[in-house]
C-alpha cells in the first residue's frame, strides 16, 4: 500500500504550485507531431530571492519535470503539481528560472526545445511567464554554467505578467536576474566589426546562418520551407543552363529570345507553372500583360505597385528637367501651361539617377546562363507624372516625360514623351516611348529590390532587432511589445548575405542589370534612409502627396499607422506614467543609442534620435519600428510576382542601351533587348522565393480558411491589460480589412496587399 501522504494532507502544510509548461508553436499546415524527450526541465521560483534582504518572497527548490514528452511541431502543454513547504515562505511567483538537464548521449548534447510560456497557478491566481525562446542543456560535461550552449542561453529567466521597466523594479533579485540574462544575450548577439560593415546598415557579427544563436534562426518549419524553395528553384534553372552548355559544345548556343509580347505571354504561363507559382499569381501577371503598355497603367503601378515609395510633388523644376521640359507636347498635359500645372500641384517626379550613381553595367554571368556574353545596361532614369483633370479619375495619373542617361558609357541624356493617342502601336514614336518606359522600369527594378526592399525593409530592421536583444531584458515591456515583430529578421538577413547578395553567391547578378555592382548600390541606398521618411503622415505630407488620386498605398499606410499609433500609445501608457519615466529608463535609452551607433553609424545615424525624452516621442518611435517591419515590408514585398514577374512590364535587365534621340525603335529591337528565357526564369524563381509568406507567419487578422494565424498566441505582452490593448487593435484591423475588401469590388486588379489579413506582423521573407 502507498504510504505517501494524500494531496489533502500535503495541502495543509504546503503551498501548492501547479506548473503548466507550454512548448512548440502552432503550424497549421504541418501534418506531423514530433515529441521532445531528451532531458529534464527544472524550474526555480523566485531565484536569488534568499540573498536579497529587500525581497518579499523566497526562492523555491528546483521543481523537476522528469520523464515528460513535449510537443515540438505543434503547440502542447505539460502540467504538474508541486507542494512546497509553507515554512520556506516562497510566496507569490514573481520570477522563474528554467533549465534543462539533458540525457547523456555520445557527446552529451540535446536538441534545443522551444518554450512558449510557463504558467503557474498559486492561491487560485494564474501567473503567466512568457518565454518564446529555445533552451538547451550544458554540453559535454561543461562546467561553464553561464556560457551559451548549442546556440542557446544556458538558462532562461522570465518575469510574470506585463514585465517592468528596470528603474521601477525595487527587488534586487529581479534586477540581478535581468542584468545577468541581458549580459549573456548581449554576448551572443554581437555587432559585426565596423571596419567590415563600412557605410551601410550594421548587422550581426556572424557570417553563416547556421552559426547564429538558435533564437535568431527561424523555427524549423520555415527553415525546411526556405531550403526546399532554393533547391526547387535551382533545379528549375539548371536544365536551361545545361542545355546552353551542351549546345555551345557542339557549335553554337541557342539564343532563346522572345519573338513578341504574345510569345512571351504564352511562355509566361509555362514558366510560372514550372517555378511553382500559384495560379492566382499567374492570372494576375497575365492581367498586367494585357494592359502594361498603357500610360494610365504605368501611372497606376507607380502608386499601387511594389515600389510606391519614391514619388515627390514638383514644387519647382530642378536641373534634371531643364533640358527637356520645354519640349513637352501640348497634348501630353491636356493643352495646359506647364507652369500652371506646377502651381496647381499636379506635376510629380521620381528620380532614380542619384541612387544609381556609380553603379556599373551588369551581365558578368550572362554567358554562364545564356551561352553568350552580354551587357546588361544600367541606365539613369527619371520620370515626370501628371495629374490630369480631363481624364477619368482612374486614368488621371500618367507619365509625361522620361529622362534617360547612359552615364557609364558617357552618352548624353535623352528625353522621351508620349505620342498622340491615335498613333498606331507599330509606329516608331509609340515604340520609342514604350522602350523609354521599359528603361525606367529596369532602373526602378534595381532601386526597388536593393533600396526599397532589402535596405529599408530588411537591413534597417535588423539594426532594430539586434539593439533590442542587446539592450532590452526579456522582462522589459518594450521587449515584449517588439519581440513578436522582430522574430526572424536577423535570420532572413543572414541568409540573404550568405546566399542572395554575397559577392560569390549573388542571385541578382543572374538577371538584374545593376546586380553586378550591389556593394555600390547598397551604399547609395543606405544614404537615403532617414527617420523622418518613416513617420508615415509626415512623409506623405513632406512629399506633397495628399492629392494624388487612387494612391491606395498612401491611404492604407495612413490607416494602418493610426491603428498602430493608438495601440502603441495604450501599451506605453501601461508602463510609463510620465516623460521622466522615459528619460530614466536606461535599457530604453541604450536601445535607442545603439540603433544610431553602431547601427547607422556608417552613414551618420540616418536622422534617428540618439535618446528619447517624452512619451509622445517614444510612441512615435515604436510605431515607426513596428510599422516598418510589418506594414511597410508587406506593402513592398507581396506584390512582386504580379508586377515584376511579367518581364516586359518591368524588365530586370535590358541588353541594349537606352536609345539615342534620333534612333528608330522597332518591335524587333525591343524584343532583342528584353532578358532571354534563362534570365527571365531566374528572376521568376527569385521572386517566388522572396514574395511568398513563410509557413509560420502570424498576421494582424486571423483567417482560418487560409491557415493564417492571428496576433494572439505570438504575443509576449500577456497581462490582462496588455492583451486588452491587442484585442482592441485587432478589432480596428478587422474594420480596415472590411473597408479594403469593399473598395476592391469589381477592380480589374485588386489592391489588397495592405489588408490586415495579408500583413504578417514581422519580416520573414
XYZ file of C-alpha atoms in Angstrom:
765
model
C 0.000 0.000 0.000
C 1.219 3.506 -0.883
C 2.192 5.241 2.369
C 2.863 8.665 0.837
C 0.612 11.431 2.183
C -2.536 12.312 0.298
C -2.962 15.552 -1.624
C -5.320 16.841 1.060
C -2.751 16.200 3.791
C 0.048 17.849 1.761
C -2.077 20.878 1.018
C -2.413 21.644 4.742
C 1.324 22.165 5.263
C 2.296 23.183 1.726
C 1.855 25.913 -0.812
C 0.526 24.311 -3.971
C 2.047 25.440 -7.264
C 0.587 23.975 -10.424
C 3.029 24.499 -13.287
C 1.964 24.491 -16.934
C 4.824 24.286 -19.435
C 3.755 25.285 -22.970
C 6.061 24.171 -25.789
C 6.161 24.124 -29.577
C 4.373 26.527 -31.881
C 1.254 26.389 -33.983
C 1.950 25.459 -37.605
C -1.484 24.762 -39.100
C -0.302 23.071 -42.291
C 2.069 20.646 -40.590
C 0.854 17.076 -40.638
C 3.293 15.506 -38.180
C 3.556 15.789 -34.427
C 7.045 15.400 -33.000
C 7.844 14.947 -29.348
C 10.919 16.073 -27.396
C 12.059 13.797 -24.564
C 15.787 14.497 -24.376
C 16.008 15.948 -20.905
C 14.520 17.064 -17.636
C 13.062 20.530 -17.157
C 13.926 22.281 -13.896
C 12.078 25.385 -12.749
C 13.019 27.591 -9.823
C 10.541 30.123 -8.479
C 11.959 33.473 -7.337
C 15.627 32.524 -7.934
C 18.054 34.614 -5.876
C 15.401 35.956 -3.517
C 17.043 34.372 -0.484
C 20.087 36.608 -0.992
C 18.042 39.790 -1.315
C 17.237 41.458 2.022
C 14.519 43.588 0.391
C 12.738 40.645 -1.209
C 9.185 39.978 -0.050
C 9.337 36.383 -1.314
C 11.745 33.450 -1.085
C 13.408 31.095 -3.538
C 11.950 27.651 -4.059
C 13.849 24.426 -4.502
C 14.078 23.181 -8.099
C 10.739 21.932 -9.376
C 11.682 18.951 -11.530
C 9.561 17.888 -14.520
C 11.071 14.471 -15.258
C 10.082 11.829 -17.790
C 7.840 14.103 -19.816
C 7.405 14.381 -23.586
C 6.962 17.841 -25.058
C 5.397 18.911 -28.352
C 7.706 20.477 -30.955
C 5.855 20.944 -34.268
C 2.572 21.906 -32.666
C 1.569 23.676 -29.507
C 1.455 21.395 -26.494
C 1.225 21.648 -22.717
C 2.519 19.551 -19.853
C 1.405 20.315 -16.294
C 2.477 19.101 -12.865
C 1.507 19.975 -9.313
C 4.197 20.774 -6.762
C 3.854 21.007 -2.980
C 6.285 23.433 -1.360
C 6.612 23.581 2.418
C 4.904 26.743 3.650
C 7.745 27.338 6.085
C 10.005 28.091 3.116
C 7.908 31.210 2.523
C 8.240 31.125 -1.276
C 5.012 33.056 -1.717
C 3.972 34.819 -4.909
C 5.798 33.600 -8.054
C 7.361 36.812 -9.406
C 10.282 35.352 -11.354
C 11.156 31.924 -12.720
C 14.382 30.345 -13.890
C 14.175 27.474 -16.369
C 16.973 24.987 -17.062
C 17.364 21.677 -18.858
C 19.326 18.716 -17.584
C 19.972 16.671 -20.711
C 20.175 12.954 -21.192
C 23.661 11.686 -21.841
C 24.337 10.871 -25.498
C 27.590 10.244 -27.349
C 28.560 13.905 -26.879
C 26.214 14.872 -24.062
C 24.234 17.177 -26.374
C 20.497 17.621 -26.703
C 18.360 19.362 -29.294
C 17.017 22.757 -28.212
C 13.424 22.861 -27.003
C 11.148 25.782 -27.919
C 9.323 27.005 -24.819
C 6.436 29.406 -25.372
C 5.289 30.125 -21.863
C 5.241 28.932 -18.273
C 2.065 29.434 -16.267
C 1.892 28.910 -12.511
C -1.331 28.724 -10.528
C -0.892 29.706 -6.885
C -3.638 30.691 -4.450
C -6.140 30.392 -7.333
C -4.318 33.108 -9.301
C -2.687 32.456 -12.696
C 0.796 33.918 -13.144
C 1.950 33.977 -16.765
C 5.633 33.949 -17.719
C 6.116 34.471 -21.488
C 9.286 32.839 -22.864
C 9.156 32.360 -26.668
C 12.729 31.110 -26.751
C 14.830 27.979 -27.165
C 16.587 26.215 -24.330
C 19.244 23.523 -24.330
C 21.467 21.941 -21.705
C 25.119 22.066 -20.766
C 27.173 20.179 -23.366
C 29.901 17.565 -22.964
C 30.347 17.947 -19.246
C 30.999 21.676 -19.457
C 31.259 23.376 -16.090
C 30.607 26.832 -17.561
C 27.023 27.097 -16.439
C 26.727 30.734 -17.504
C 28.043 30.131 -21.010
C 25.737 29.661 -24.051
C 25.103 26.060 -25.036
C 24.213 24.860 -28.574
C 23.315 28.409 -29.572
C 21.014 28.844 -26.577
C 21.287 30.675 -23.294
C 22.237 28.215 -20.515
C 19.015 29.083 -18.687
C 16.092 31.427 -19.099
C 14.578 33.943 -16.718
C 11.046 35.286 -17.025
C 9.113 37.814 -15.003
C 5.387 37.404 -14.581
C 2.634 39.465 -16.158
C 3.358 42.611 -18.118
C 7.001 42.883 -17.090
C 8.528 46.081 -15.765
C 10.982 48.821 -16.645
C 14.235 48.404 -14.773
C 14.170 51.600 -12.700
C 10.752 50.643 -11.315
C 11.888 47.230 -10.113
C 12.636 47.547 -6.391
C 13.546 43.950 -5.541
C 17.216 43.312 -6.121
C 16.938 39.646 -7.042
C 14.826 40.557 -10.078
C 17.273 43.281 -11.103
C 20.157 40.857 -10.735
C 18.433 38.238 -12.891
C 17.631 40.807 -15.588
C 21.221 42.028 -15.728
C 22.607 38.504 -15.787
C 20.297 37.448 -18.616
C 20.995 40.608 -20.612
C 24.766 40.163 -20.352
C 24.524 36.592 -21.640
C 22.287 37.566 -24.573
C 24.481 40.569 -25.391
C 27.497 38.261 -25.644
C 25.530 36.083 -28.084
C 24.369 38.940 -30.336
C 27.486 40.930 -31.305
C 27.596 43.678 -33.921
C 29.836 42.993 -36.887
C 33.095 44.941 -36.726
C 32.825 48.492 -38.008
C 35.697 48.112 -40.485
C 33.869 45.168 -42.125
C 30.499 46.899 -42.313
C 31.501 50.170 -43.975
C 28.910 52.836 -44.913
C 25.853 50.561 -44.776
C 23.478 49.346 -42.036
C 25.151 47.481 -39.194
C 24.475 43.767 -38.948
C 25.061 40.804 -36.680
C 28.611 39.514 -36.277
C 28.086 36.038 -37.764
C 28.984 35.109 -41.330
C 26.902 31.948 -41.587
C 23.250 31.415 -40.762
C 23.968 28.090 -39.037
C 26.312 29.864 -36.606
C 23.566 32.162 -35.315
C 22.155 31.618 -31.830
C 19.107 29.396 -32.100
C 16.703 32.178 -31.120
C 17.904 34.287 -34.073
C 17.276 31.466 -36.518
C 13.894 30.509 -37.909
C 11.660 27.921 -36.426
C 12.234 24.587 -38.125
C 9.169 24.712 -40.380
C 10.426 27.868 -42.091
C 13.981 26.516 -42.381
C 12.619 23.470 -44.208
C 10.397 25.571 -46.498
C 13.187 28.032 -47.399
C 15.672 25.264 -48.168
C 13.088 23.477 -50.289
C 12.323 26.609 -52.345
C 16.023 27.248 -53.018
C 16.604 23.651 -54.129
C 13.461 23.636 -56.293
C 14.397 26.958 -57.887
C 17.896 25.772 -58.735
C 16.558 22.541 -60.208
C 14.227 24.521 -62.482
C 17.003 26.776 -63.760
C 19.739 24.166 -64.224
C 18.233 22.328 -67.232
C 18.079 25.555 -69.242
C 21.672 26.461 -68.361
C 22.894 22.915 -69.060
C 21.162 22.999 -72.444
C 23.184 26.075 -73.393
C 26.469 24.462 -72.363
C 25.730 21.379 -74.460
C 24.659 23.487 -77.436
C 27.819 25.589 -77.205
C 29.967 22.450 -77.085
C 28.505 21.306 -80.409
C 28.882 24.672 -82.076
C 26.596 27.490 -81.053
C 24.336 28.030 -78.082
C 20.712 28.607 -78.908
C 19.599 32.213 -78.400
C 16.231 31.852 -76.754
C 14.757 35.294 -77.327
C 11.077 36.005 -77.055
C 9.741 36.879 -80.516
C 6.799 39.053 -79.488
C 4.728 40.033 -76.484
C 2.269 37.320 -77.459
C 5.116 34.805 -77.460
C 6.213 35.986 -74.034
C 2.676 35.767 -72.658
C 2.466 32.151 -73.751
C 5.875 31.373 -72.233
C 4.940 33.240 -69.037
C 2.273 30.677 -68.184
C 4.696 27.812 -68.791
C 7.473 29.451 -66.751
C 5.098 30.318 -63.919
C 3.910 26.734 -63.673
C 7.473 25.485 -63.927
C 8.703 27.504 -60.946
C 5.638 26.705 -58.853
C 3.758 29.988 -58.939
C 0.216 29.952 -57.614
C -2.478 30.091 -60.281
C -3.677 33.423 -58.904
C -0.199 34.941 -59.401
C -0.052 33.688 -62.989
C -3.538 35.036 -63.637
C -2.646 38.464 -62.220
C 0.571 38.525 -64.242
C -1.418 37.875 -67.406
C -3.785 40.697 -66.491
C -0.790 43.020 -66.211
C 0.464 41.729 -69.557
C -2.727 42.798 -71.296
C -2.536 46.435 -70.150
C 1.085 47.240 -69.238
C 1.696 49.329 -72.387
C -0.995 51.843 -71.412
C 0.178 55.063 -69.765
C -2.549 55.041 -67.061
C -1.368 51.548 -66.068
C 2.222 52.820 -65.836
C 0.979 55.604 -63.552
C -1.186 53.241 -61.508
C 1.755 50.985 -60.774
C 3.723 53.988 -59.511
C 1.131 54.454 -56.747
C -0.192 50.902 -56.330
C 2.780 48.725 -57.287
C 5.554 47.326 -55.085
C 7.689 50.485 -55.286
C 5.100 53.128 -54.405
C 7.579 54.970 -52.181
C 9.711 57.255 -54.373
C 7.191 59.824 -55.629
C 7.507 63.583 -54.921
C 5.392 66.565 -55.946
C 7.299 69.073 -58.090
C 7.357 72.451 -56.338
C 9.772 73.862 -58.875
C 11.668 72.239 -61.725
C 15.165 71.032 -60.928
C 18.108 70.975 -63.323
C 17.193 67.375 -64.121
C 14.306 68.563 -66.302
C 15.525 71.897 -67.673
C 16.760 70.488 -70.994
C 13.548 68.571 -71.726
C 10.611 70.325 -70.123
C 10.134 72.942 -72.865
C 9.723 70.219 -75.475
C 6.736 68.538 -73.786
C 3.977 68.387 -76.435
C 0.815 70.272 -75.540
C -1.408 67.195 -75.823
C 0.550 65.455 -73.062
C -0.680 67.888 -70.396
C -4.178 68.446 -71.831
C -3.161 71.687 -73.551
C -2.339 73.362 -70.220
C 0.659 75.555 -69.468
C 3.380 73.659 -67.570
C 3.814 76.491 -65.054
C 0.085 76.356 -64.292
C 0.278 72.600 -63.792
C 3.164 73.044 -61.334
C 1.457 75.863 -59.417
C -1.701 73.721 -59.194
C 0.382 70.971 -57.600
C -0.325 68.398 -60.311
C 3.191 67.543 -61.513
C 5.162 64.776 -59.784
C 8.550 63.141 -60.200
C 10.605 60.069 -59.434
C 14.355 60.480 -59.712
C 16.359 57.253 -59.624
C 19.547 58.725 -61.074
C 21.125 59.591 -57.738
C 20.507 56.116 -56.363
C 22.229 54.566 -59.403
C 25.214 56.923 -59.368
C 28.427 54.940 -59.832
C 26.650 51.610 -60.384
C 28.222 49.785 -63.328
C 26.614 47.735 -66.088
C 25.902 44.071 -65.366
C 25.957 40.834 -67.305
C 29.032 39.026 -65.993
C 27.019 35.831 -65.549
C 25.224 36.153 -68.878
C 27.444 33.650 -70.684
C 27.038 31.060 -67.945
C 23.272 31.448 -68.119
C 22.579 32.006 -71.803
C 25.684 30.815 -73.653
C 26.527 34.371 -74.789
C 28.370 37.238 -73.158
C 26.009 40.185 -72.847
C 25.998 43.654 -71.361
C 23.041 44.465 -69.168
C 22.712 48.222 -69.161
C 22.370 50.355 -66.041
C 20.574 53.491 -67.188
C 19.911 56.572 -65.106
C 16.157 57.007 -65.488
C 13.779 59.639 -64.109
C 10.108 60.313 -64.817
C 7.624 63.175 -64.570
C 3.967 62.305 -63.966
C 0.898 64.456 -64.470
C -2.433 64.520 -62.640
C -4.949 65.241 -65.382
C -8.270 66.990 -64.780
C -9.600 65.913 -68.167
C -9.252 62.138 -67.817
C -11.455 59.801 -65.748
C -10.102 59.595 -62.186
C -8.783 56.035 -62.545
C -6.815 57.089 -65.657
C -5.796 60.558 -64.465
C -2.237 59.832 -63.262
C 0.061 59.404 -66.267
C 3.738 59.752 -67.240
C 4.556 62.751 -69.457
C 8.360 62.866 -69.635
C 11.168 60.342 -69.131
C 14.843 61.245 -68.909
C 17.399 58.548 -69.751
C 21.177 58.717 -69.473
C 23.757 56.016 -70.187
C 26.276 57.605 -67.863
C 28.575 54.577 -67.693
C 29.370 54.979 -71.407
C 29.420 58.769 -71.378
C 26.353 59.139 -73.605
C 24.267 62.352 -73.428
C 20.881 62.401 -71.740
C 17.758 61.935 -73.837
C 14.134 62.920 -73.221
C 11.043 60.980 -74.259
C 7.379 61.954 -74.453
C 4.084 60.108 -75.043
C 2.881 60.080 -78.651
C -0.557 61.231 -79.758
C -3.388 58.938 -78.646
C -4.180 57.800 -82.192
C -0.623 56.715 -83.092
C -0.510 53.003 -84.106
C 1.354 50.611 -81.829
C 3.828 49.746 -84.584
C 4.769 53.420 -85.082
C 8.410 54.165 -84.076
C 7.316 57.052 -81.824
C 4.978 54.735 -79.902
C 7.699 52.085 -79.625
C 10.342 54.639 -78.577
C 8.077 55.814 -75.739
C 7.352 52.204 -74.747
C 11.070 51.420 -74.749
C 11.803 54.504 -72.621
C 9.239 53.302 -70.069
C 10.948 49.894 -70.053
C 14.305 51.514 -69.324
C 12.736 53.403 -66.425
C 11.217 50.178 -65.102
C 14.567 48.433 -65.446
C 16.301 51.150 -63.435
C 13.495 51.023 -60.896
C 13.948 47.240 -60.517
C 17.406 47.760 -59.026
C 16.364 50.703 -56.867
C 13.348 48.777 -55.621
C 14.986 45.406 -54.939
C 18.044 46.728 -53.095
C 16.826 50.090 -51.794
C 13.120 49.822 -51.065
C 13.028 46.125 -50.250
C 16.385 44.974 -48.887
C 17.792 48.144 -47.289
C 14.639 49.753 -45.911
C 12.513 46.660 -45.253
C 15.300 44.248 -44.195
C 18.746 45.652 -43.376
C 17.342 48.537 -41.363
C 15.049 46.222 -39.408
C 17.995 44.051 -38.434
C 19.536 47.053 -36.698
C 16.376 47.434 -34.613
C 16.328 43.729 -33.727
C 19.994 43.494 -32.739
C 19.718 46.500 -30.462
C 16.559 45.111 -28.868
C 18.198 41.801 -27.994
C 21.321 43.516 -26.686
C 19.689 46.213 -24.573
C 16.174 45.232 -23.503
C 15.674 42.496 -20.959
C 13.075 39.900 -21.886
C 11.116 41.195 -18.878
C 11.035 44.737 -20.241
C 7.536 45.640 -21.508
C 9.024 47.085 -24.708
C 10.886 43.848 -25.413
C 7.581 42.032 -25.023
C 5.898 44.541 -27.320
C 8.587 44.363 -30.019
C 9.772 40.742 -29.930
C 6.868 39.265 -31.958
C 7.556 41.858 -34.658
C 11.319 41.231 -34.766
C 11.155 37.422 -34.838
C 13.145 36.042 -37.789
C 14.624 39.315 -39.080
C 18.253 38.593 -38.268
C 17.929 35.066 -39.625
C 16.475 36.036 -43.004
C 19.077 38.772 -43.453
C 21.930 36.445 -42.567
C 20.623 34.004 -45.167
C 20.467 36.854 -47.697
C 24.080 37.847 -47.044
C 25.110 34.217 -47.374
C 23.095 33.080 -50.406
C 21.390 36.035 -52.089
C 23.679 39.087 -52.141
C 27.062 37.539 -51.271
C 29.937 38.521 -53.614
C 30.462 34.867 -54.557
C 26.767 33.916 -54.489
C 24.835 36.855 -55.877
C 21.400 35.816 -57.115
C 20.638 39.283 -58.518
C 23.628 39.055 -60.860
C 21.760 36.270 -62.693
C 19.108 38.592 -64.077
C 19.376 42.245 -62.925
C 21.298 44.973 -64.741
C 22.577 46.533 -61.508
C 23.176 43.135 -59.894
C 26.917 43.038 -60.579
C 27.542 46.194 -58.545
C 25.485 45.547 -55.430
C 28.082 46.973 -52.988
C 27.860 50.414 -54.582
C 24.085 50.218 -54.865
C 23.828 49.220 -51.204
C 25.885 52.218 -50.130
C 23.771 54.584 -52.239
C 20.516 53.181 -50.881
C 21.625 53.337 -47.238
C 22.452 57.033 -47.648
C 18.784 57.653 -48.485
C 17.476 56.193 -45.213
C 16.095 58.760 -42.786
C 13.888 58.570 -39.717
C 11.565 61.335 -40.935
C 10.711 59.291 -44.042
C 9.328 56.561 -41.790
C 6.883 58.732 -39.860
C 4.027 57.954 -42.216
C 1.810 61.075 -42.093
C 4.844 63.377 -42.123
C 6.400 61.521 -45.040
C 3.404 61.801 -47.364
C 2.849 65.423 -46.374
C 6.516 66.329 -46.896
C 6.475 64.766 -50.351
C 3.260 66.619 -51.228
C 1.199 63.530 -51.994
C -2.105 64.250 -50.253
C -3.991 64.932 -53.525
C -2.768 62.072 -55.738
C -5.895 60.133 -56.809
C -6.256 56.402 -56.084
C -2.997 56.322 -54.128
C -4.087 53.267 -52.181
C -0.604 52.626 -50.793
C -0.798 56.043 -49.091
C -4.398 55.567 -47.933
C -3.786 52.137 -46.421
C -0.476 53.133 -44.840
C -2.085 56.115 -43.124
C -4.969 53.988 -41.830
C -2.584 51.319 -40.530
C -0.344 53.953 -38.950
C -3.247 55.424 -36.966
C -4.287 51.991 -35.694
C -0.751 51.077 -34.644
C -0.088 54.524 -33.136
C -3.176 54.202 -30.942
C -2.211 50.650 -29.961
C 1.368 51.605 -29.063
C 0.156 54.600 -27.037
C -2.101 52.337 -24.969
C 0.783 49.930 -24.351
C 3.217 52.712 -23.423
C 0.682 54.245 -21.033
C 0.606 50.966 -19.104
C 4.331 51.171 -18.301
C 5.228 54.879 -18.358
C 3.294 57.436 -16.315
C 5.384 60.473 -17.228
C 8.095 61.795 -19.554
C 10.528 61.332 -16.686
C 9.911 57.585 -16.743
C 11.068 57.561 -20.361
C 14.222 59.550 -19.600
C 15.124 57.355 -16.620
C 14.691 54.050 -18.457
C 18.322 53.099 -19.008
C 17.528 49.974 -21.023
C 15.379 52.005 -23.410
C 17.997 54.732 -23.802
C 20.707 52.150 -24.559
C 18.408 50.517 -27.122
C 17.871 53.854 -28.888
C 21.548 54.805 -28.724
C 22.842 51.576 -30.281
C 20.465 51.947 -33.222
C 22.262 55.181 -34.070
C 25.766 53.955 -33.180
C 26.875 51.453 -34.331
C 23.642 50.586 -36.171
C 23.531 53.528 -38.587
C 26.945 54.995 -37.830
C 28.226 54.267 -41.340
C 26.005 56.999 -42.788
C 25.578 59.472 -39.968
C 22.776 57.916 -37.935
C 20.027 58.243 -40.596
C 18.282 61.002 -38.646
C 17.312 58.640 -35.821
C 17.262 60.203 -32.335
C 20.021 59.041 -30.002
C 17.805 59.494 -26.945
C 14.110 59.808 -26.122
C 12.766 62.277 -23.552
C 8.977 62.129 -23.847
C 6.180 59.581 -24.009
C 4.870 61.172 -27.212
C 8.197 60.693 -28.998
C 8.520 57.163 -27.626
C 5.106 56.258 -29.039
C 6.025 57.654 -32.460
C 9.418 55.907 -32.390
C 7.974 52.488 -31.544
C 5.251 52.905 -34.165
C 7.939 53.645 -36.770
C 9.682 50.378 -35.911
C 6.564 48.199 -35.836
C 5.082 49.764 -38.977
C 8.310 49.375 -40.946
C 8.878 45.757 -40.028
C 5.317 44.656 -40.734
C 3.209 47.015 -42.868
C 5.932 48.639 -44.976
C 7.637 45.331 -45.716
C 4.313 43.807 -46.716
C 3.418 46.707 -48.999
C 6.650 46.474 -50.953
C 7.169 42.698 -50.975
C 3.998 40.734 -51.533
C 3.037 42.049 -54.972
C 6.295 41.287 -56.736
C 5.087 38.203 -58.615
C 2.144 40.156 -60.022
C 4.116 43.152 -61.320
C 7.795 42.194 -61.578
C 7.286 38.634 -62.785
C 5.806 39.721 -66.116
C 9.143 40.773 -67.623
C 8.028 43.185 -70.398
C 6.187 45.212 -67.763
C 9.269 45.514 -65.540
C 12.442 44.180 -67.169
C 15.104 43.416 -64.531
C 17.755 43.858 -67.235
C 17.995 45.187 -70.788
C 20.574 44.032 -73.329
C 20.708 47.218 -75.404
C 21.468 50.754 -74.229
C 18.839 53.466 -73.974
C 18.007 54.851 -77.418
C 19.637 57.958 -78.782
C 17.302 60.802 -79.534
C 17.131 60.086 -83.285
C 17.070 56.273 -83.088
C 14.225 54.491 -84.859
C 12.884 51.851 -82.493
C 11.240 48.695 -83.808
C 9.492 45.830 -82.048
C 12.359 43.527 -83.008
C 14.766 45.872 -81.241
C 12.643 45.828 -78.081
C 12.331 42.039 -78.037
C 16.090 41.637 -78.563
C 16.654 43.960 -75.595
C 14.492 42.043 -73.141
C 16.083 39.304 -70.993
C 16.297 35.885 -72.578
C 14.409 32.863 -71.320
C 17.039 31.778 -68.764
C 17.302 35.230 -67.155
C 13.533 35.688 -67.082
C 13.249 32.278 -65.425
C 15.942 33.186 -62.866
C 14.021 36.359 -61.998
C 10.768 34.435 -61.556
C 12.497 31.900 -59.316
C 13.894 34.637 -57.067
C 10.530 36.372 -56.903
C 8.864 33.118 -55.884
C 11.408 32.592 -53.079
C 11.091 36.166 -51.802
C 7.472 37.019 -52.489
C 5.529 34.407 -50.533
C 4.533 34.150 -46.902
C 6.530 31.891 -44.625
C 4.552 28.846 -43.405
C 4.630 30.105 -39.807
C 3.643 33.750 -40.304
C 1.383 35.486 -37.836
C -0.966 38.129 -39.235
C -2.740 41.102 -37.728
C -6.065 39.454 -38.591
C -6.588 35.701 -38.458
C -8.068 33.896 -41.474
C -8.568 30.251 -40.564
C -9.767 29.258 -44.034
C -6.373 30.295 -45.431
C -4.381 28.839 -42.500
C -3.392 32.358 -41.424
C -2.881 32.626 -37.682
C -3.583 35.849 -35.818
C -1.528 38.008 -33.454
C -2.663 36.483 -30.178
C -0.619 33.409 -29.417
C 2.627 35.004 -30.538
C 2.344 37.953 -28.140
C 4.694 38.258 -25.181
C 2.704 41.108 -23.637
C 0.445 38.824 -21.634
C -1.042 40.842 -18.801
C -4.802 41.264 -18.909
C -4.409 44.960 -19.695
C -1.861 44.336 -22.453
C -3.967 41.675 -24.129
C -6.891 44.076 -23.956
C -4.820 46.555 -25.981
C -4.034 43.865 -28.537
C -7.670 42.819 -28.873
C -8.812 46.413 -29.440
C -6.120 46.846 -32.079
C -7.221 43.660 -33.843
C -10.846 44.843 -33.922
C -9.733 48.043 -35.675
C -7.655 45.981 -38.103
C -10.710 43.867 -38.896
C -12.642 47.028 -39.699
C -9.902 48.190 -42.067
C -9.902 44.771 -43.723
C -13.615 45.109 -44.436
C -13.155 48.621 -45.864
C -10.394 47.453 -48.208
C -12.428 44.436 -49.301
C -15.320 46.679 -50.250
C -13.030 49.096 -52.120
C -11.691 46.266 -54.265
C -15.069 45.109 -55.530
C -15.075 44.903 -59.348
C -11.471 46.126 -59.633
C -9.570 44.678 -62.600
C -6.509 44.311 -60.359
C -7.263 44.417 -56.637
C -5.079 46.401 -54.253
C -5.386 44.305 -51.105
C -1.739 43.780 -50.218
C -2.145 46.025 -47.151
C -5.367 44.456 -45.943
C -4.541 43.435 -42.343
C -5.374 39.792 -43.093
C -2.427 39.877 -45.538
C 0.072 41.675 -43.278
C 2.482 39.456 -41.330
C 3.489 41.051 -38.049
C 7.183 40.553 -38.819
C 9.675 40.231 -41.694
C 10.486 36.617 -42.551
C 10.774 36.744 -46.385
